[in-house]
């Protein structure tokens, strides 16, 4: 680690508990690098998570941090942001945490366009409970609760967030780290609800169950199967089969929730209805 | 002074009390019969610079008030039985992480969706044991509109003083009843704020206790302390541990900070206890019927006495102890099939006879029903 980044970590809490080869360390590093690049004030950042592998990240990060109940990170974060708008609120969540048990909070945080940046550490599996299928496990893939192949269809989380009203949506991968840092920077700079689907790797459960090889093989798989959204536009559909899109999918300017509520306070205090 | 006298509902008095106690953040989800609390918060909070948000569900509402409280803001949510059930996991989170907050439960009838606009007192045990694991809790139950005001203020004061979620357990009769309320002069109202660490304290540990009351000082997010809060068992630094000794010490401290301060927390009201042979002990709107019944019994020359437990949890054991040597019978009327009576039985331990008056049909217990029971046991 570069020495100047150490201040963003609770060095006495490292090494982390993630399995060898897990992509989450890369993603956590990307979040911290984005914060450093933007020179954000460390004492005004609050990192919130739910439960799962991803959600252990705030424990290692040297900010005000909150490790909440399963799936509820965005609901806790909404309380923090609305009560103290000067805080930069970052939610680190997993695919199960955010899209299954927390799905309702995700769509409504997006709908409100509240100024929270959500980074989904998406490893396509439930890691902490040892490999059950998540809403992002591809159909047909294997998991401990899908011993004959997953019958569920998986979400495209970026499309879901966009449809719900998120005003910044991007997807990056653990392999394309520099690009991912850029997306997180954009998300942090964005006023409104932003979501970055950060595709991780889980060699221990997803990889092993689906015979994808070791961490290096899985990162190579990401390299070979991720197609940039701008490139994809020029490709015929058959070339995109089995591939997944990365890139900035959406950015728009819409009224932000906390600012809109401030107008309500003003209106009420002026005695207008 | 007279303009401080108002006609209002229990739900309205709850909001007035909360704002007077310093509540500046409300998150909730609409549910009868607590809805007026949300509606009034939506109207009144912006007037004092506070925030109201209607969350997507009950779980989110509970989560949001914990988040808000961590920034240093006094926060509340209100609900009824079904919503209260949904909030339970996060109430446990607030108990373990020692985040002050107030949860109002205007109880309604029945399990499940039950009877939306009918009264009941069926959530007594849910209020104590709704979330999993051993945990501290304070539950207060008002019996009038005016008392609702003061109980709500107290709920915030206890939440801040003991860093604990406090439940205001109302019933539909109190929530929707309109009564004359005399509001206090705000300058005379005791309002407690959480103890904060010394400014700029470098080695701040969010769960380090150096006071006798067992309550650690609480910093707010954004003040530079960079502390960690987790629902996992944690040590004084706030970080997870599996050390059996630290785990044991934490859970016992959480329980003891309420248990050791119970004389500060416990409030009950009594009437005609001195020579009473038959005691009627009750709470919430039922305590009103009980009081009337006891007065009617006295008029007929029956030596009856009355107790209202304003504090339900921790249970006011000493009031039962006090009457055990003197009275023959305790009657416990409640709008459930017998919940608080279990505590009375536990404390009485066979020292006196215990009778119940119960209703679970969505109707309140009348003074006549209680009087009839008094006459039966006379």
PDB file of C-alpha atoms in Angstrom, chain B residues 62-257:
ATOM      1  CA  UNK B  62     -36.285   2.185  12.726  1.00  0.00           C
ATOM      2  CA  UNK B  63     -32.963   2.110  10.874  1.00  0.00           C
ATOM      3  CA  UNK B  64     -33.255   5.764   9.882  1.00  0.00           C
ATOM      4  CA  UNK B  65     -33.834   7.002  13.434  1.00  0.00           C
ATOM      5  CA  UNK B  66     -30.758   5.098  14.628  1.00  0.00           C
ATOM      6  CA  UNK B  67     -28.713   6.685  11.843  1.00  0.00           C
ATOM      7  CA  UNK B  68     -30.045  10.124  12.730  1.00  0.00           C
ATOM      8  CA  UNK B  69     -29.368   9.625  16.428  1.00  0.00           C
ATOM      9  CA  UNK B  70     -25.752   8.703  15.680  1.00  0.00           C
ATOM     10  CA  UNK B  71     -25.312  12.213  14.276  1.00  0.00           C
ATOM     11  CA  UNK B  72     -26.403  13.643  17.632  1.00  0.00           C
ATOM     12  CA  UNK B  73     -30.049  14.336  16.821  1.00  0.00           C
ATOM     13  CA  UNK B  74     -32.922  13.160  19.039  1.00  0.00           C
ATOM     14  CA  UNK B  75     -35.047  10.808  16.958  1.00  0.00           C
ATOM     15  CA  UNK B  76     -38.372   8.991  17.175  1.00  0.00           C
ATOM     16  CA  UNK B  77     -40.609   6.620  15.257  1.00  0.00           C
ATOM     17  CA  UNK B  78     -44.194   5.569  15.930  1.00  0.00           C
ATOM     18  CA  UNK B  79     -46.104   2.498  14.911  1.00  0.00           C
ATOM     19  CA  UNK B  80     -48.628  -0.113  15.991  1.00  0.00           C
ATOM     20  CA  UNK B  81     -48.339  -3.859  16.687  1.00  0.00           C
ATOM     21  CA  UNK B  82     -47.550  -5.198  13.189  1.00  0.00           C
ATOM     22  CA  UNK B  83     -45.027  -2.406  12.572  1.00  0.00           C
ATOM     23  CA  UNK B  84     -43.548  -2.880  16.012  1.00  0.00           C
ATOM     24  CA  UNK B  85     -42.880  -6.526  15.173  1.00  0.00           C
ATOM     25  CA  UNK B  86     -41.025  -5.462  12.024  1.00  0.00           C
ATOM     26  CA  UNK B  87     -38.857  -2.994  13.925  1.00  0.00           C
ATOM     27  CA  UNK B  88     -37.668  -5.509  16.462  1.00  0.00           C
ATOM     28  CA  UNK B  89     -34.327  -6.500  14.919  1.00  0.00           C
ATOM     29  CA  UNK B  90     -33.248  -2.884  14.700  1.00  0.00           C
ATOM     30  CA  UNK B  91     -34.518  -2.146  18.216  1.00  0.00           C
ATOM     31  CA  UNK B  92     -32.075  -4.844  19.301  1.00  0.00           C
ATOM     32  CA  UNK B  93     -29.381  -3.106  17.255  1.00  0.00           C
ATOM     33  CA  UNK B  94     -30.071   0.158  19.098  1.00  0.00           C
ATOM     34  CA  UNK B  95     -29.950  -1.673  22.432  1.00  0.00           C
ATOM     35  CA  UNK B  96     -26.590  -3.322  21.702  1.00  0.00           C
ATOM     36  CA  UNK B  97     -25.004  -0.258  20.118  1.00  0.00           C
ATOM     37  CA  UNK B  98     -26.490   1.998  22.832  1.00  0.00           C
ATOM     38  CA  UNK B  99     -28.079   4.475  20.454  1.00  0.00           C
ATOM     39  CA  UNK B 100     -30.726   6.662  22.133  1.00  0.00           C
ATOM     40  CA  UNK B 101     -34.097   6.645  20.390  1.00  0.00           C
ATOM     41  CA  UNK B 102     -37.819   6.540  21.151  1.00  0.00           C
ATOM     42  CA  UNK B 103     -40.290   4.060  19.667  1.00  0.00           C
ATOM     43  CA  UNK B 104     -43.997   4.712  20.178  1.00  0.00           C
ATOM     44  CA  UNK B 105     -46.321   1.727  19.856  1.00  0.00           C
ATOM     45  CA  UNK B 106     -50.002   2.616  19.846  1.00  0.00           C
ATOM     46  CA  UNK B 107     -51.242  -0.917  20.360  1.00  0.00           C
ATOM     47  CA  UNK B 108     -54.150  -2.400  18.423  1.00  0.00           C
ATOM     48  CA  UNK B 109     -56.134  -5.581  18.723  1.00  0.00           C
ATOM     49  CA  UNK B 110     -55.220  -9.080  17.679  1.00  0.00           C
ATOM     50  CA  UNK B 111     -52.172 -10.852  16.341  1.00  0.00           C
ATOM     51  CA  UNK B 112     -51.296 -10.132  12.696  1.00  0.00           C
ATOM     52  CA  UNK B 113     -53.215  -7.260  11.142  1.00  0.00           C
ATOM     53  CA  UNK B 114     -55.860  -7.877  13.778  1.00  0.00           C
ATOM     54  CA  UNK B 115     -58.149  -4.991  14.633  1.00  0.00           C
ATOM     55  CA  UNK B 116     -56.670  -1.788  13.201  1.00  0.00           C
ATOM     56  CA  UNK B 117     -58.752   0.759  15.110  1.00  0.00           C
ATOM     57  CA  UNK B 118     -59.628  -1.157  18.254  1.00  0.00           C
ATOM     58  CA  UNK B 119     -57.760  -0.976  21.524  1.00  0.00           C
ATOM     59  CA  UNK B 120     -55.632  -3.698  23.054  1.00  0.00           C
ATOM     60  CA  UNK B 121     -52.702  -4.115  25.386  1.00  0.00           C
ATOM     61  CA  UNK B 122     -51.298  -7.217  23.825  1.00  0.00           C
ATOM     62  CA  UNK B 123     -47.747  -5.989  23.201  1.00  0.00           C
ATOM     63  CA  UNK B 124     -46.516  -5.915  26.806  1.00  0.00           C
ATOM     64  CA  UNK B 125     -44.295  -8.944  26.366  1.00  0.00           C
ATOM     65  CA  UNK B 126     -43.306  -7.989  22.829  1.00  0.00           C
ATOM     66  CA  UNK B 127     -42.084  -4.671  24.187  1.00  0.00           C
ATOM     67  CA  UNK B 128     -39.905  -6.516  26.679  1.00  0.00           C
ATOM     68  CA  UNK B 129     -38.760  -9.496  24.635  1.00  0.00           C
ATOM     69  CA  UNK B 130     -39.545  -8.650  21.013  1.00  0.00           C
ATOM     70  CA  UNK B 131     -35.978  -8.560  19.838  1.00  0.00           C
ATOM     71  CA  UNK B 132     -33.683 -11.526  20.250  1.00  0.00           C
ATOM     72  CA  UNK B 133     -31.082 -12.053  22.921  1.00  0.00           C
ATOM     73  CA  UNK B 134     -30.766 -10.567  26.374  1.00  0.00           C
ATOM     74  CA  UNK B 135     -31.124  -6.836  26.056  1.00  0.00           C
ATOM     75  CA  UNK B 136     -32.020  -3.764  28.094  1.00  0.00           C
ATOM     76  CA  UNK B 137     -35.267  -1.933  27.546  1.00  0.00           C
ATOM     77  CA  UNK B 138     -37.388   0.773  29.135  1.00  0.00           C
ATOM     78  CA  UNK B 139     -41.136   0.784  28.502  1.00  0.00           C
ATOM     79  CA  UNK B 140     -43.519   3.511  29.662  1.00  0.00           C
ATOM     80  CA  UNK B 141     -47.298   3.432  29.351  1.00  0.00           C
ATOM     81  CA  UNK B 142     -49.443   6.557  29.741  1.00  0.00           C
ATOM     82  CA  UNK B 143     -53.060   6.468  30.912  1.00  0.00           C
ATOM     83  CA  UNK B 144     -54.217   9.907  29.818  1.00  0.00           C
ATOM     84  CA  UNK B 145     -53.552  12.470  27.142  1.00  0.00           C
ATOM     85  CA  UNK B 146     -51.720  14.773  29.532  1.00  0.00           C
ATOM     86  CA  UNK B 147     -49.671  11.906  30.898  1.00  0.00           C
ATOM     87  CA  UNK B 148     -48.737  11.000  27.320  1.00  0.00           C
ATOM     88  CA  UNK B 149     -47.049  14.387  27.015  1.00  0.00           C
ATOM     89  CA  UNK B 150     -44.942  13.880  30.125  1.00  0.00           C
ATOM     90  CA  UNK B 151     -44.231  10.216  29.462  1.00  0.00           C
ATOM     91  CA  UNK B 152     -42.913  11.100  26.001  1.00  0.00           C
ATOM     92  CA  UNK B 153     -40.602  13.757  27.478  1.00  0.00           C
ATOM     93  CA  UNK B 154     -39.420  11.183  30.012  1.00  0.00           C
ATOM     94  CA  UNK B 155     -38.876   8.616  27.271  1.00  0.00           C
ATOM     95  CA  UNK B 156     -36.438  10.967  25.524  1.00  0.00           C
ATOM     96  CA  UNK B 157     -34.730  11.831  28.797  1.00  0.00           C
ATOM     97  CA  UNK B 158     -34.215   8.163  29.671  1.00  0.00           C
ATOM     98  CA  UNK B 159     -33.062   7.378  26.121  1.00  0.00           C
ATOM     99  CA  UNK B 160     -30.409  10.080  26.329  1.00  0.00           C
ATOM    100  CA  UNK B 161     -29.412   9.428  29.925  1.00  0.00           C
ATOM    101  CA  UNK B 162     -29.047   5.658  29.578  1.00  0.00           C
ATOM    102  CA  UNK B 163     -28.283   5.396  25.834  1.00  0.00           C
ATOM    103  CA  UNK B 164     -31.108   2.954  25.302  1.00  0.00           C
ATOM    104  CA  UNK B 165     -34.137   2.596  23.024  1.00  0.00           C
ATOM    105  CA  UNK B 166     -37.202   3.616  25.041  1.00  0.00           C
ATOM    106  CA  UNK B 167     -40.663   2.379  24.122  1.00  0.00           C
ATOM    107  CA  UNK B 168     -43.797   4.395  24.756  1.00  0.00           C
ATOM    108  CA  UNK B 169     -46.495   1.743  24.918  1.00  0.00           C
ATOM    109  CA  UNK B 170     -49.813   3.428  24.327  1.00  0.00           C
ATOM    110  CA  UNK B 171     -53.172   1.947  23.511  1.00  0.00           C
ATOM    111  CA  UNK B 172     -55.712   3.079  20.983  1.00  0.00           C
ATOM    112  CA  UNK B 173     -57.994   4.592  23.625  1.00  0.00           C
ATOM    113  CA  UNK B 174     -55.267   6.990  24.769  1.00  0.00           C
ATOM    114  CA  UNK B 175     -53.974   7.623  21.253  1.00  0.00           C
ATOM    115  CA  UNK B 176     -57.324   8.740  19.902  1.00  0.00           C
ATOM    116  CA  UNK B 177     -59.024  10.158  22.999  1.00  0.00           C
ATOM    117  CA  UNK B 178     -59.317  13.925  23.255  1.00  0.00           C
ATOM    118  CA  UNK B 179     -58.793  15.486  26.658  1.00  0.00           C
ATOM    119  CA  UNK B 180     -57.889  18.736  28.299  1.00  0.00           C
ATOM    120  CA  UNK B 181     -54.146  19.066  28.616  1.00  0.00           C
ATOM    121  CA  UNK B 182     -52.240  21.682  30.521  1.00  0.00           C
ATOM    122  CA  UNK B 183     -48.888  22.088  28.838  1.00  0.00           C
ATOM    123  CA  UNK B 184     -45.986  23.138  31.040  1.00  0.00           C
ATOM    124  CA  UNK B 185     -43.903  26.220  30.617  1.00  0.00           C
ATOM    125  CA  UNK B 186     -41.017  24.969  28.461  1.00  0.00           C
ATOM    126  CA  UNK B 187     -38.449  26.670  30.683  1.00  0.00           C
ATOM    127  CA  UNK B 188     -39.621  24.511  33.586  1.00  0.00           C
ATOM    128  CA  UNK B 189     -39.451  21.244  31.681  1.00  0.00           C
ATOM    129  CA  UNK B 190     -36.514  19.009  32.511  1.00  0.00           C
ATOM    130  CA  UNK B 191     -34.793  18.006  29.287  1.00  0.00           C
ATOM    131  CA  UNK B 192     -31.793  15.669  29.378  1.00  0.00           C
ATOM    132  CA  UNK B 193     -29.124  15.494  26.670  1.00  0.00           C
ATOM    133  CA  UNK B 194     -26.659  12.649  26.189  1.00  0.00           C
ATOM    134  CA  UNK B 195     -23.236  13.011  27.769  1.00  0.00           C
ATOM    135  CA  UNK B 196     -20.576  13.678  25.154  1.00  0.00           C
ATOM    136  CA  UNK B 197     -16.851  12.963  25.388  1.00  0.00           C
ATOM    137  CA  UNK B 198     -14.582  15.878  26.224  1.00  0.00           C
ATOM    138  CA  UNK B 199     -14.023  17.882  23.045  1.00  0.00           C
ATOM    139  CA  UNK B 200     -10.930  16.839  21.159  1.00  0.00           C
ATOM    140  CA  UNK B 201     -10.362  13.726  23.270  1.00  0.00           C
ATOM    141  CA  UNK B 202      -7.757  11.818  21.312  1.00  0.00           C
ATOM    142  CA  UNK B 203      -8.173   8.334  22.730  1.00  0.00           C
ATOM    143  CA  UNK B 204     -11.968   8.176  22.624  1.00  0.00           C
ATOM    144  CA  UNK B 205     -13.408   4.702  23.055  1.00  0.00           C
ATOM    145  CA  UNK B 206     -17.140   4.736  22.309  1.00  0.00           C
ATOM    146  CA  UNK B 207     -17.907   1.960  24.789  1.00  0.00           C
ATOM    147  CA  UNK B 208     -15.521   2.816  27.595  1.00  0.00           C
ATOM    148  CA  UNK B 209     -17.366   3.352  30.848  1.00  0.00           C
ATOM    149  CA  UNK B 210     -15.786   5.349  33.622  1.00  0.00           C
ATOM    150  CA  UNK B 211     -18.937   6.477  35.396  1.00  0.00           C
ATOM    151  CA  UNK B 212     -20.987   4.662  38.025  1.00  0.00           C
ATOM    152  CA  UNK B 213     -24.162   4.618  35.966  1.00  0.00           C
ATOM    153  CA  UNK B 214     -22.640   2.272  33.374  1.00  0.00           C
ATOM    154  CA  UNK B 215     -23.309   4.639  30.483  1.00  0.00           C
ATOM    155  CA  UNK B 216     -20.417   5.589  28.178  1.00  0.00           C
ATOM    156  CA  UNK B 217     -20.209   9.143  26.759  1.00  0.00           C
ATOM    157  CA  UNK B 218     -21.425   9.323  23.168  1.00  0.00           C
ATOM    158  CA  UNK B 219     -19.744  11.219  20.350  1.00  0.00           C
ATOM    159  CA  UNK B 220     -21.598  12.180  17.187  1.00  0.00           C
ATOM    160  CA  UNK B 221     -20.647  11.292  13.640  1.00  0.00           C
ATOM    161  CA  UNK B 222     -18.831  14.082  11.883  1.00  0.00           C
ATOM    162  CA  UNK B 223     -17.050  15.455  14.947  1.00  0.00           C
ATOM    163  CA  UNK B 224     -13.692  13.892  14.172  1.00  0.00           C
ATOM    164  CA  UNK B 225     -13.746  10.901  16.518  1.00  0.00           C
ATOM    165  CA  UNK B 226     -13.900   8.385  13.633  1.00  0.00           C
ATOM    166  CA  UNK B 227     -15.489   5.683  15.713  1.00  0.00           C
ATOM    167  CA  UNK B 228     -16.969   2.361  14.666  1.00  0.00           C
ATOM    168  CA  UNK B 229     -20.446   1.113  15.542  1.00  0.00           C
ATOM    169  CA  UNK B 230     -21.433  -2.502  14.933  1.00  0.00           C
ATOM    170  CA  UNK B 231     -24.278  -4.805  15.869  1.00  0.00           C
ATOM    171  CA  UNK B 232     -21.671  -7.468  16.585  1.00  0.00           C
ATOM    172  CA  UNK B 233     -20.534  -8.005  20.153  1.00  0.00           C
ATOM    173  CA  UNK B 234     -17.802  -5.423  20.635  1.00  0.00           C
ATOM    174  CA  UNK B 235     -15.221  -4.288  23.143  1.00  0.00           C
ATOM    175  CA  UNK B 236     -14.756  -0.765  24.480  1.00  0.00           C
ATOM    176  CA  UNK B 237     -13.231   0.330  21.165  1.00  0.00           C
ATOM    177  CA  UNK B 238     -16.453  -0.580  19.335  1.00  0.00           C
ATOM    178  CA  UNK B 239     -14.781  -3.341  17.304  1.00  0.00           C
ATOM    179  CA  UNK B 240     -15.996  -6.947  17.189  1.00  0.00           C
ATOM    180  CA  UNK B 241     -14.716  -9.446  19.700  1.00  0.00           C
ATOM    181  CA  UNK B 242     -15.508 -13.053  20.548  1.00  0.00           C
ATOM    182  CA  UNK B 243     -13.796 -12.929  23.910  1.00  0.00           C
ATOM    183  CA  UNK B 244     -16.211 -14.669  26.328  1.00  0.00           C
ATOM    184  CA  UNK B 245     -15.262 -12.389  29.211  1.00  0.00           C
ATOM    185  CA  UNK B 246     -15.760  -9.176  27.256  1.00  0.00           C
ATOM    186  CA  UNK B 247     -19.019 -10.534  25.810  1.00  0.00           C
ATOM    187  CA  UNK B 248     -20.326 -11.413  29.240  1.00  0.00           C
ATOM    188  CA  UNK B 249     -19.278  -8.051  30.674  1.00  0.00           C
ATOM    189  CA  UNK B 250     -20.955  -6.133  27.826  1.00  0.00           C
ATOM    190  CA  UNK B 251     -24.317  -7.900  28.065  1.00  0.00           C
ATOM    191  CA  UNK B 252     -24.352  -7.623  31.849  1.00  0.00           C
ATOM    192  CA  UNK B 253     -23.468  -3.942  31.699  1.00  0.00           C
ATOM    193  CA  UNK B 254     -26.296  -3.276  29.232  1.00  0.00           C
ATOM    194  CA  UNK B 255     -28.788  -4.998  31.529  1.00  0.00           C
ATOM    195  CA  UNK B 256     -27.335  -3.460  34.680  1.00  0.00           C
ATOM    196  CA  UNK B 257     -27.356   0.117  33.457  1.00  0.00           C
TER     197      UNK B 257
END
